[in-house]
Coordinates of C-alpha atoms in Angstrom, one line a residue:
Chain A
M1 CA -55.5 36.3 120.8
S2 CA -56.7 39.3 122.5
T3 CA -58.3 42.2 120.7
S4 CA -56.5 44.9 122.6
S5 CA -54.4 45.4 125.7
P6 CA -54.2 48.1 128.3
P7 CA -51.1 50.2 128.3
A8 CA -48.7 48.9 130.8
D9 CA -47.2 51.4 133.2
P10 CA -43.6 51.9 132.4
V11 CA -41.1 51.1 135.0
G12 CA -40.0 54.2 136.8
A13 CA -42.8 56.2 135.5
V14 CA -43.3 59.7 136.9
R15 CA -45.4 59.7 140.0
R16 CA -48.6 61.6 139.4
L17 CA -50.5 63.9 141.7
H18 CA -54.1 62.9 142.2
R19 CA -56.9 64.2 144.4
S20 CA -57.9 61.6 146.9
R21 CA -61.3 60.0 146.7
E22 CA -61.2 58.1 149.9
D23 CA -59.8 60.6 152.5
R24 CA -61.4 63.8 151.3
I25 CA -63.1 66.5 153.2
L26 CA -63.7 68.9 150.3
G27 CA -62.0 68.2 147.1
G28 CA -59.4 65.7 148.2
V29 CA -56.5 68.1 147.4
C30 CA -54.9 68.0 150.8
A31 CA -55.2 64.2 151.1
G32 CA -53.8 63.9 147.6
L33 CA -50.8 66.1 148.4
A34 CA -50.3 64.2 151.6
R35 CA -50.2 60.9 149.7
Y36 CA -47.9 62.4 147.1
F37 CA -45.4 63.6 149.7
N38 CA -46.1 60.7 152.0
I39 CA -47.1 62.8 155.0
D40 CA -50.1 62.9 157.3
P41 CA -53.1 64.4 155.6
T42 CA -53.9 66.4 158.8
I43 CA -50.6 68.3 158.4
A44 CA -51.5 69.2 154.8
R45 CA -54.9 70.4 156.0
I46 CA -53.5 72.5 158.7
G47 CA -51.1 74.0 156.2
A48 CA -54.0 74.7 153.9
A49 CA -55.9 76.3 156.7
A50 CA -52.9 78.5 157.5
L51 CA -52.8 79.6 153.8
L52 CA -56.3 80.9 154.2
L53 CA -54.9 83.6 156.3
L54 CA -52.7 84.9 153.5
G55 CA -55.3 87.1 151.9
G56 CA -57.2 84.4 150.1
V57 CA -54.1 82.9 148.4
G58 CA -55.0 79.6 150.0
I59 CA -58.5 79.6 148.6
I60 CA -57.3 80.4 145.1
A61 CA -54.6 77.7 145.3
Y62 CA -57.0 75.2 146.6
L63 CA -59.6 75.9 143.9
A64 CA -56.9 75.8 141.2
A65 CA -55.7 72.4 142.5
W66 CA -59.3 71.2 142.6
L67 CA -59.8 72.1 139.0
L68 CA -56.4 71.1 137.6
V69 CA -55.4 68.0 139.5
P70 CA -57.1 64.9 138.3
E71 CA -59.0 62.8 140.7
E72 CA -57.8 59.4 141.8
G73 CA -58.5 56.8 139.2
S74 CA -58.8 59.4 136.4
D75 CA -56.3 61.2 134.2
E76 CA -58.6 64.0 133.3
P77 CA -58.7 67.1 135.6
L78 CA -62.0 68.5 136.7
L79 CA -61.5 71.5 134.5
R80 CA -61.8 69.2 131.5
T81 CA -64.4 66.7 132.6
G82 CA -66.7 69.3 134.1
I83 CA -67.8 69.7 137.7
A84 CA -70.9 67.7 136.9
V85 CA -69.1 64.4 137.3
E86 CA -68.4 65.1 140.9
H87 CA -70.7 63.5 143.3
G88 CA -73.1 64.3 146.1
R89 CA -71.7 66.4 148.9
T90 CA -68.6 67.5 147.0
R91 CA -70.7 69.0 144.3
V92 CA -72.9 70.8 146.7
I93 CA -70.0 72.2 148.6
A94 CA -68.1 73.3 145.5
G95 CA -71.0 74.9 143.8
G96 CA -72.4 76.6 146.9
A97 CA -69.0 77.9 147.9
L98 CA -68.3 79.4 144.5
L99 CA -71.7 81.0 144.3
V100 CA -71.5 82.6 147.7
V101 CA -67.9 83.8 147.3
A102 CA -68.9 85.3 144.1
L103 CA -72.0 87.0 145.6
L104 CA -69.9 88.3 148.5
V105 CA -67.4 89.8 146.1
I106 CA -70.1 91.4 144.0
A107 CA -71.9 92.7 147.1
G108 CA -68.7 94.2 148.3
R109 CA -68.4 96.0 145.0
L110 CA -71.9 97.2 144.8
I111 CA -72.9 97.9 148.4
P112 CA -70.5 100.3 150.1
D113 CA -71.7 99.4 153.5
V114 CA -70.5 95.8 153.3
S115 CA -67.1 95.9 154.9
D116 CA -64.2 93.9 153.4
D117 CA -63.6 92.6 156.9
L118 CA -66.8 90.6 156.7
I119 CA -65.8 88.7 153.6
A120 CA -63.4 86.3 155.3
P121 CA -65.8 85.5 158.3
S122 CA -68.6 85.0 155.8
I123 CA -66.5 82.5 153.8
L124 CA -65.7 80.7 157.0
A125 CA -69.3 80.6 158.0
L126 CA -70.2 79.3 154.5
A127 CA -67.7 76.5 154.8
G128 CA -68.9 75.6 158.2
I129 CA -72.6 75.6 157.2
L130 CA -71.8 73.5 154.1
L131 CA -69.9 71.0 156.3
L132 CA -72.8 71.0 158.7
V133 CA -75.5 70.3 156.1
G134 CA -73.2 68.4 153.7
P135 CA -73.8 65.0 155.1
R136 CA -77.5 65.5 154.4
F137 CA -76.7 65.6 150.7
G138 CA -75.8 62.4 149.0
G139 CA -75.5 60.6 152.2
D140 CA -72.0 60.3 153.6
G141 CA -70.2 61.3 150.5
A142 CA -71.9 58.5 148.6
P143 CA -72.1 58.9 144.9
V144 CA -75.1 60.2 143.2
A145 CA -76.7 57.5 141.2
P146 CA -75.6 57.6 137.6
P147 CA -78.4 58.1 135.2
V148 CA -79.8 54.9 133.8
P149 CA -80.5 55.3 130.2
P150 CA -83.8 54.3 128.7
G151 CA -84.1 50.7 128.0
G152 CA -81.8 49.9 130.8
G153 CA -80.2 47.1 128.9
T154 CA -76.7 48.1 129.6
A155 CA -74.2 47.1 132.1
T156 CA -70.6 47.7 132.8
A157 CA -68.2 45.8 134.9
P158 CA -65.5 47.8 136.7
P159 CA -62.0 47.3 135.4
S160 CA -60.9 45.9 138.7
A161 CA -63.6 43.3 138.7
P162 CA -62.1 39.8 138.7
A163 CA -62.8 37.6 135.7
T164 CA -65.2 34.8 136.3
P165 CA -64.7 31.5 134.8
P166 CA -67.3 30.7 132.1
S167 CA -68.6 27.8 134.0
S168 CA -69.1 29.6 137.2
P169 CA -72.5 31.1 138.0
P170 CA -72.9 34.8 137.7
P171 CA -71.8 36.6 140.8
P172 CA -74.5 38.0 143.0
A173 CA -75.1 41.4 144.4
P174 CA -71.7 43.0 145.3
E175 CA -70.8 43.4 141.6
D176 CA -74.3 44.3 140.6
E177 CA -73.7 47.9 140.1
G178 CA -75.5 48.3 136.9
E179 CA -78.8 47.3 138.5
A180 CA -78.2 49.2 141.7
G181 CA -77.2 52.3 140.0
A182 CA -76.1 54.2 143.0
G183 CA -73.3 51.9 143.7
D184 CA -72.5 50.3 147.0
E185 CA -71.5 52.6 149.8
H186 CA -69.5 49.9 151.4
Q187 CA -67.5 49.3 148.3
G188 CA -65.4 52.4 148.7
D189 CA -65.2 55.4 146.6
E190 CA -62.7 54.0 144.3
D191 CA -65.2 51.5 143.1
R192 CA -67.6 54.1 141.9
D193 CA -68.7 54.1 138.4
E194 CA -68.7 57.7 137.2
H195 CA -69.8 57.0 133.7
P196 CA -73.3 56.2 132.7
A197 CA -73.9 52.8 131.6
G198 CA -73.2 52.0 128.0
H199 CA -70.1 54.1 128.1
D200 CA -66.9 52.4 126.9
D201 CA -64.5 52.4 129.8
G202 CA -61.7 51.0 127.7
P203 CA -59.8 47.7 128.0
G204 CA -61.0 45.3 130.6
T205 CA -64.6 46.4 130.5
T206 CA -67.3 44.5 128.9
V207 CA -69.9 46.7 127.3
V208 CA -73.3 45.7 126.2
P209 CA -74.9 48.0 123.6
A210 CA -77.9 49.9 124.7
T211 CA -80.1 48.1 122.1
S212 CA -79.6 44.8 123.8
T213 CA -82.3 43.6 126.1
A214 CA -81.0 40.1 126.6
V215 CA -78.7 41.2 129.4
T216 CA -80.1 43.5 131.9
R217 CA -77.6 43.1 134.7
A218 CA -73.9 43.3 135.3
V219 CA -72.0 40.7 133.4
P220 CA -68.6 39.5 134.5
I221 CA -65.8 39.9 132.1
V222 CA -65.2 36.9 130.0
P223 CA -61.9 36.9 128.2
A224 CA -61.7 36.2 124.5
R225 CA -60.1 32.8 124.3
T226 CA -59.1 31.3 121.1
G227 CA -57.2 28.2 120.2
P228 CA -57.6 24.6 121.1
E229 CA -57.5 25.2 124.8
A230 CA -60.5 27.5 124.7
P231 CA -63.6 26.2 126.5
A232 CA -66.3 24.9 124.4
S233 CA -68.9 27.6 125.1
P234 CA -69.8 30.1 127.8
T235 CA -72.8 29.4 129.9
I236 CA -74.2 32.9 129.2
P237 CA -75.6 33.3 125.8
F238 CA -74.3 36.7 124.8
P239 CA -76.3 38.5 122.2
A240 CA -74.9 39.7 119.0
G241 CA -72.9 42.8 119.4
F242 CA -71.4 41.8 122.7
T243 CA -67.8 42.5 122.6
T244 CA -65.2 40.8 124.6
P245 CA -62.0 42.9 124.6
A246 CA -58.7 42.0 126.1
Y247 CA -58.3 40.1 129.2
G248 CA -58.4 42.3 132.2
G249 CA -55.0 41.2 133.5
G250 CA -53.3 43.4 130.9
G251 CA -51.2 40.8 129.2
S252 CA -51.3 40.1 125.5
E253 CA -51.7 36.4 126.0
P254 CA -54.5 34.9 128.1
P255 CA -53.2 33.3 131.2
T256 CA -53.3 29.6 131.7
G257 CA -54.6 27.7 134.6
R258 CA -57.2 30.3 135.5
R259 CA -59.2 27.8 137.5
D260 CA -56.2 27.4 139.8
A261 CA -55.5 31.1 140.1
V262 CA -56.2 32.4 143.6
P263 CA -58.4 35.4 143.4
P264 CA -57.5 38.4 145.5
P265 CA -59.0 38.4 148.9
P266 CA -62.2 40.5 149.0
R267 CA -61.8 43.9 150.5
P268 CA -63.5 44.2 153.9
P269 CA -66.5 46.4 153.8
R270 CA -65.9 49.9 154.8
K271 CA -67.7 51.2 157.7
P272 CA -69.9 54.2 156.8
R273 CA -68.3 57.4 158.0
S274 CA -69.8 59.1 160.9
P275 CA -71.0 62.6 160.2
V276 CA -70.0 63.7 163.7
G277 CA -66.6 64.7 162.6
L278 CA -67.7 66.9 159.7
V279 CA -70.5 68.4 161.7
T280 CA -68.1 69.3 164.5
L281 CA -65.6 70.8 162.1
G282 CA -68.4 72.8 160.6
A283 CA -69.5 74.0 164.0
L284 CA -66.0 75.1 164.8
L285 CA -65.8 77.1 161.6
V286 CA -69.2 78.7 162.2
A287 CA -68.1 79.7 165.8
G288 CA -64.9 81.2 164.4
A289 CA -66.8 83.1 161.8
I290 CA -69.1 84.5 164.4
M291 CA -66.2 85.6 166.5
A292 CA -64.4 87.1 163.6
G293 CA -67.6 88.8 162.5
V294 CA -68.2 90.3 165.9
V295 CA -64.6 91.8 165.9
A296 CA -65.0 93.0 162.4
V297 CA -68.3 94.8 163.1
N298 CA -67.2 96.3 166.3
P299 CA -63.4 96.5 166.5
D300 CA -63.5 98.8 169.5
G301 CA -65.8 96.4 171.5
I302 CA -64.4 93.2 173.0
P303 CA -60.6 93.1 173.0
W304 CA -59.2 90.6 170.5
D305 CA -57.4 88.6 173.2
T306 CA -60.7 88.2 175.1
T307 CA -62.4 87.2 171.9
L308 CA -59.8 84.5 171.3
A309 CA -60.2 83.2 174.8
I310 CA -64.0 83.0 174.5
F311 CA -63.5 81.3 171.1
T312 CA -61.3 78.7 172.8
I313 CA -64.0 78.0 175.3
A314 CA -66.6 77.7 172.5
M315 CA -64.4 75.2 170.7
G316 CA -64.1 73.2 173.9
A317 CA -67.9 73.2 174.4
I318 CA -68.4 72.1 170.8
L319 CA -65.9 69.2 171.2
A320 CA -67.4 68.2 174.5
V321 CA -70.9 68.0 172.9
A322 CA -69.5 66.2 169.9
G323 CA -67.8 63.7 172.2
L324 CA -71.2 62.6 173.4
F325 CA -72.2 61.5 169.9
G326 CA -69.0 60.0 168.4
R327 CA -65.5 60.6 167.2
A328 CA -64.3 63.9 165.9
R329 CA -60.6 63.4 165.7
L330 CA -60.0 65.9 162.9
A331 CA -61.9 68.5 164.8
V332 CA -59.9 67.8 167.9
A333 CA -56.6 68.2 166.0
T334 CA -57.9 71.4 164.3
A335 CA -59.1 72.9 167.6
F336 CA -55.8 72.2 169.4
S337 CA -53.8 73.6 166.5
V338 CA -55.8 76.8 166.7
T339 CA -55.6 76.9 170.4
A340 CA -51.8 76.6 170.3
V341 CA -51.7 79.8 168.3
I342 CA -54.2 81.5 170.6
A343 CA -52.2 80.5 173.7
V344 CA -49.1 82.0 172.3
L345 CA -50.9 85.2 171.3
V346 CA -52.8 85.7 174.5
G347 CA -50.0 84.4 176.7
S348 CA -47.6 86.8 175.1
N349 CA -50.0 89.6 175.8
L350 CA -49.5 90.8 172.3
H351 CA -50.9 94.3 171.6
L352 CA -51.3 94.2 167.9
T353 CA -53.1 97.5 167.7
G354 CA -51.2 100.5 166.6
G355 CA -50.1 99.4 163.1
V356 CA -47.1 97.8 161.6
G357 CA -43.8 99.4 160.8
D358 CA -41.3 101.7 162.5
R359 CA -42.3 104.6 164.6
A360 CA -40.0 107.2 166.0
Y361 CA -41.1 109.9 168.4
R362 CA -38.9 112.8 169.5
P363 CA -41.2 115.2 171.4
V364 CA -40.1 118.8 172.1
G365 CA -41.6 120.6 175.1
T366 CA -43.8 119.3 177.8
E367 CA -47.1 119.2 175.9
A368 CA -45.7 117.1 173.2
V369 CA -45.0 114.1 175.4
Q370 CA -47.8 111.6 175.1
P371 CA -48.9 109.5 178.0
R372 CA -49.2 106.5 175.7
Y373 CA -47.2 105.2 172.8
E374 CA -48.2 101.9 171.0
L375 CA -47.3 99.9 168.0
G376 CA -48.3 96.5 166.8
V377 CA -45.3 95.1 165.0
G378 CA -42.0 96.9 164.3
Q379 CA -39.6 99.2 166.0
L380 CA -40.9 101.8 168.4
R381 CA -38.5 104.5 169.4
I382 CA -39.2 107.2 171.9
D383 CA -36.5 109.9 172.4
L384 CA -37.1 112.3 175.3
R385 CA -33.8 114.1 175.1
D386 CA -35.4 117.3 173.6
A387 CA -38.5 117.2 175.8
T388 CA -39.0 119.7 178.5
L389 CA -39.9 117.6 181.6
S390 CA -41.5 118.9 184.7
K391 CA -39.5 118.8 187.9
T392 CA -42.5 118.8 190.1
V393 CA -44.9 116.5 188.5
P394 CA -43.6 113.1 187.3
T395 CA -44.0 112.5 183.5
R396 CA -45.7 109.1 183.1
I397 CA -45.4 107.2 179.9
H398 CA -46.8 103.9 178.9
A399 CA -45.2 102.3 175.9
E400 CA -46.7 99.2 174.4
L401 CA -45.4 97.1 171.6
G402 CA -46.7 93.8 170.3
V403 CA -43.8 92.3 168.4
G404 CA -40.5 94.1 167.8
R405 CA -38.1 96.4 169.5
L406 CA -38.9 99.2 171.9
L407 CA -36.2 101.8 172.4
V408 CA -36.6 104.6 174.9
I409 CA -33.9 107.3 175.3
V410 CA -34.0 109.7 178.3
P411 CA -31.6 112.5 179.2
D412 CA -28.9 111.9 181.8
D413 CA -30.3 114.4 184.3
V414 CA -33.7 112.6 184.6
R415 CA -34.7 110.6 187.5
L416 CA -36.0 107.5 185.7
T417 CA -38.2 104.8 187.1
V418 CA -38.8 101.9 184.7
H419 CA -41.0 98.9 184.9
A420 CA -40.4 96.7 181.9
D421 CA -42.4 93.6 181.0
A422 CA -41.5 91.4 178.1
R423 CA -43.4 88.1 177.7
A424 CA -40.8 86.6 175.5
G425 CA -37.5 88.4 174.7
N426 CA -35.0 90.5 176.5
V427 CA -35.0 93.6 178.6
E428 CA -32.0 96.0 178.7
L429 CA -32.3 98.7 181.3
D430 CA -29.3 100.9 181.1
T431 CA -26.6 98.3 181.6
Q432 CA -28.8 95.5 183.1
Y433 CA -29.7 92.7 180.8
S434 CA -32.4 90.0 181.2
G435 CA -33.7 87.6 178.7
G436 CA -36.1 84.7 178.4
T437 CA -39.9 84.4 178.9
D438 CA -42.0 86.5 181.2
V439 CA -39.1 88.9 181.8
E440 CA -40.2 91.5 184.3
R441 CA -37.7 94.1 185.6
S442 CA -37.8 97.4 187.4
L443 CA -35.1 100.1 187.8
T444 CA -34.7 103.5 189.2
V445 CA -31.7 105.5 188.2
G446 CA -30.6 109.2 187.9
P447 CA -30.2 112.2 190.2
V448 CA -32.7 112.5 192.9
K449 CA -33.4 116.2 192.3
G450 CA -33.9 115.9 188.6
P451 CA -37.1 115.8 186.5
R452 CA -38.9 112.5 187.1
V453 CA -40.0 110.1 184.4
V454 CA -42.0 107.0 185.2
L455 CA -42.0 104.6 182.3
D456 CA -44.1 101.5 182.0
A457 CA -42.8 99.5 179.0
D458 CA -44.7 96.4 177.8
V459 CA -43.6 94.2 174.9
G460 CA -45.1 90.9 173.8
L461 CA -42.3 89.3 171.7
G462 CA -39.1 91.3 171.3
S463 CA -36.8 93.6 173.2
I464 CA -37.1 96.5 175.5
E465 CA -34.1 98.9 175.6
V466 CA -33.9 101.9 177.8
R467 CA -30.9 104.2 177.3
R468 CA -29.7 107.3 179.1
G469 CA -27.9 110.2 177.5
D470 CA -26.4 110.4 174.1
P471 CA -24.9 107.4 172.2
P472 CA -22.8 105.4 172.2
W473 CA -24.4 103.5 175.0
P474 CA -22.6 100.7 176.9
T475 CA -23.8 97.2 176.1
R476 CA -23.8 94.1 178.2
D477 CA -20.7 92.7 176.6
G478 CA -18.7 95.7 177.5
D479 CA -18.9 97.3 174.0
T480 CA -20.7 100.4 173.0
S481 CA -23.6 100.9 170.7
D482 CA -25.2 103.7 168.9
D483 CA -27.7 101.5 167.2
G484 CA -30.5 103.8 168.1
A485 CA -29.1 106.5 165.9
S486 CA -29.4 104.3 162.9
A487 CA -33.2 104.3 163.1
R488 CA -35.4 106.1 160.7
P489 CA -35.1 109.9 160.7
L490 CA -36.8 111.3 163.8
T491 CA -39.6 113.8 163.7
T492 CA -40.4 116.4 166.3
G493 CA -43.6 117.4 168.0
G494 CA -44.7 113.9 168.9
H495 CA -45.7 113.0 165.3
H496 CA -44.4 109.7 164.1
A497 CA -42.5 109.2 161.0
Chain B
M1 CA -78.0 55.5 170.9
P2 CA -75.1 57.9 170.5
K3 CA -71.7 56.4 171.0
L4 CA -69.6 58.4 173.5
D5 CA -66.1 59.1 172.4
L6 CA -63.9 59.7 175.5
T7 CA -61.0 61.3 173.6
T8 CA -63.2 64.0 172.0
L9 CA -65.1 64.6 175.2
V10 CA -61.9 65.0 177.3
A11 CA -60.4 67.3 174.5
G12 CA -63.5 69.5 174.8
V13 CA -63.3 69.7 178.6
A14 CA -59.6 70.4 178.4
L15 CA -60.1 73.2 175.9
I16 CA -62.8 74.7 178.1
A17 CA -60.3 74.8 180.9
V18 CA -57.5 76.3 178.8
G19 CA -59.9 78.9 177.4
T20 CA -61.1 79.8 180.9
L21 CA -57.5 80.3 182.1
L22 CA -56.8 82.5 179.0
L23 CA -59.9 84.5 179.7
L24 CA -58.9 85.1 183.3
D25 CA -55.5 86.1 182.1
T26 CA -56.9 88.7 179.7
Q27 CA -59.1 90.1 182.5
D28 CA -56.0 90.4 184.7
V29 CA -57.5 88.1 187.3
I30 CA -54.5 85.8 187.0
S31 CA -51.1 86.3 185.3
M32 CA -50.1 83.3 183.3
G33 CA -47.6 84.7 180.8
I34 CA -46.5 82.8 177.8
T35 CA -45.0 80.1 180.0
G36 CA -48.3 79.5 181.8
A37 CA -50.3 79.5 178.6
V38 CA -48.1 77.0 176.9
S39 CA -47.9 74.9 180.0
S40 CA -51.7 74.8 180.3
L41 CA -52.0 73.8 176.7
L42 CA -49.5 71.0 177.1
T43 CA -51.4 69.8 180.1
A44 CA -54.5 69.7 178.0
V45 CA -52.7 67.7 175.3
G46 CA -51.5 65.3 177.9
A47 CA -55.0 64.8 179.2
V48 CA -56.2 64.1 175.7
V49 CA -53.4 61.6 175.1
V50 CA -54.2 59.8 178.4
A51 CA -57.9 59.7 177.5
S52 CA -57.0 58.3 174.1
G53 CA -54.9 55.6 175.8
I54 CA -57.7 54.7 178.2
A55 CA -60.2 54.6 175.3
R56 CA -58.0 52.3 173.3
T57 CA -57.4 50.0 176.2
R58 CA -61.2 49.8 176.7
R59 CA -61.7 49.0 173.0
R60 CA -59.0 46.4 173.1
A61 CA -60.5 44.8 176.2
S62 CA -64.0 44.7 174.6
G63 CA -62.6 43.1 171.5
D64 CA -63.0 46.0 169.1
L65 CA -59.3 46.1 168.6
P66 CA -56.9 43.2 168.2
P67 CA -54.6 42.7 171.2
A68 CA -51.3 44.5 171.1

């Protein structure tokens, strides 16, 4: 008869979300989510990295998940058990990150010279530095040795440890965690013993009280066997107070024929993880932080697209050097994901300066016409119908839009020369329409003797529309449109609304 | 003795090439456009995949990986 039995998992039980212990980089949140949703952990990590761009929402969400989602093999979240049970590098990273983020926030409040733009690069730099130096703490994510209580006469056997027949000799080193203390790096993280020796781990664990000195090493679980089929006596003389709870298999009755039972095959030893991947990832983060810091400190210095191109070269150099020392597949995936975004941004020739929103200009007189109009994202509308344009000197206008719609309206009596360039989108010059990528069109229309306007229109992603006269304007499908009139109320004098 | 990883090394060299092209584009030395930028990136990805295949073949030949 067994003294207790572990609760059996009910059939169809709700699948629980756990942080991963095997495939973690920081807290195992992304790997746990990936396992829960049965997707590649890299995808989850890329998504988490993307969330970092949303004003810190990703950081808060990650920290919340870290604190609230229990770790694999445990039902208690970190918020309840305390961060002290975390091991080695993870503890260093978590504690250091929280401290520095807190210091940055406090510094931003107290020191007016600290720009808010520096906080995000600093956090990136911090994460990179911690990844760089992380492998020096606690080895390669190896657990910190649990404290050995005075007396040392305790030992625990992991719940998953196979039961040993009473007649068999005590197993040697691999299960000897109680003596080793720090655990075996090759056993895998899931075999770590988080609790100090002497702690009752529940059913399936044999516990020797701390007062006992007869047993100073790990002892295999010996099931309590009663009845006539029970063996005569165990080979190990257990001292008084030694408890033998339920059989580790979970059943209420002890199994029969244990000597014939085939033990599960031993798990192959895990290769120690190479620190090259984490170091490379950390170097990438530090490089990104440096670039972001340079732009934040001197926004009028190097253009952002040039900075991104240089950052791409830096990422390549880091990977090339890392390749000389070992594998860094996660860093490769990360670098290429970032480069994909950079290639689209730089290739689109996006001009994200000038703000976000709708801008409408309707200059009156010659002086009010600006040589340059620009907008980052939104609709940019330039209406020259009320402007007084010179008949002797051409009026040159450069309109630049990152993402959105550029609408330019000129009077009918103007000799208009347009050069339009849309990296991805469409260009409508009067009645001509072109769409696709790298659309580049030129057009000259209007009376020869009229005032001359030379327009250079540049849009990254979106549309360029140049209309003449008053609406409605003809469209490419033979219809008419007065869409431009539905824009925001126009202002005069060259000021935007 | 450090163990060279061909895939990571090729990925680094490919990214240096892509970054150089992007830098030249930003300086108006060449005009790639979005099509050229994406094409260069896909070329780099292709180079990495080829390098990965070569590395795997080598590992398989040396017995580090079981035969396919």
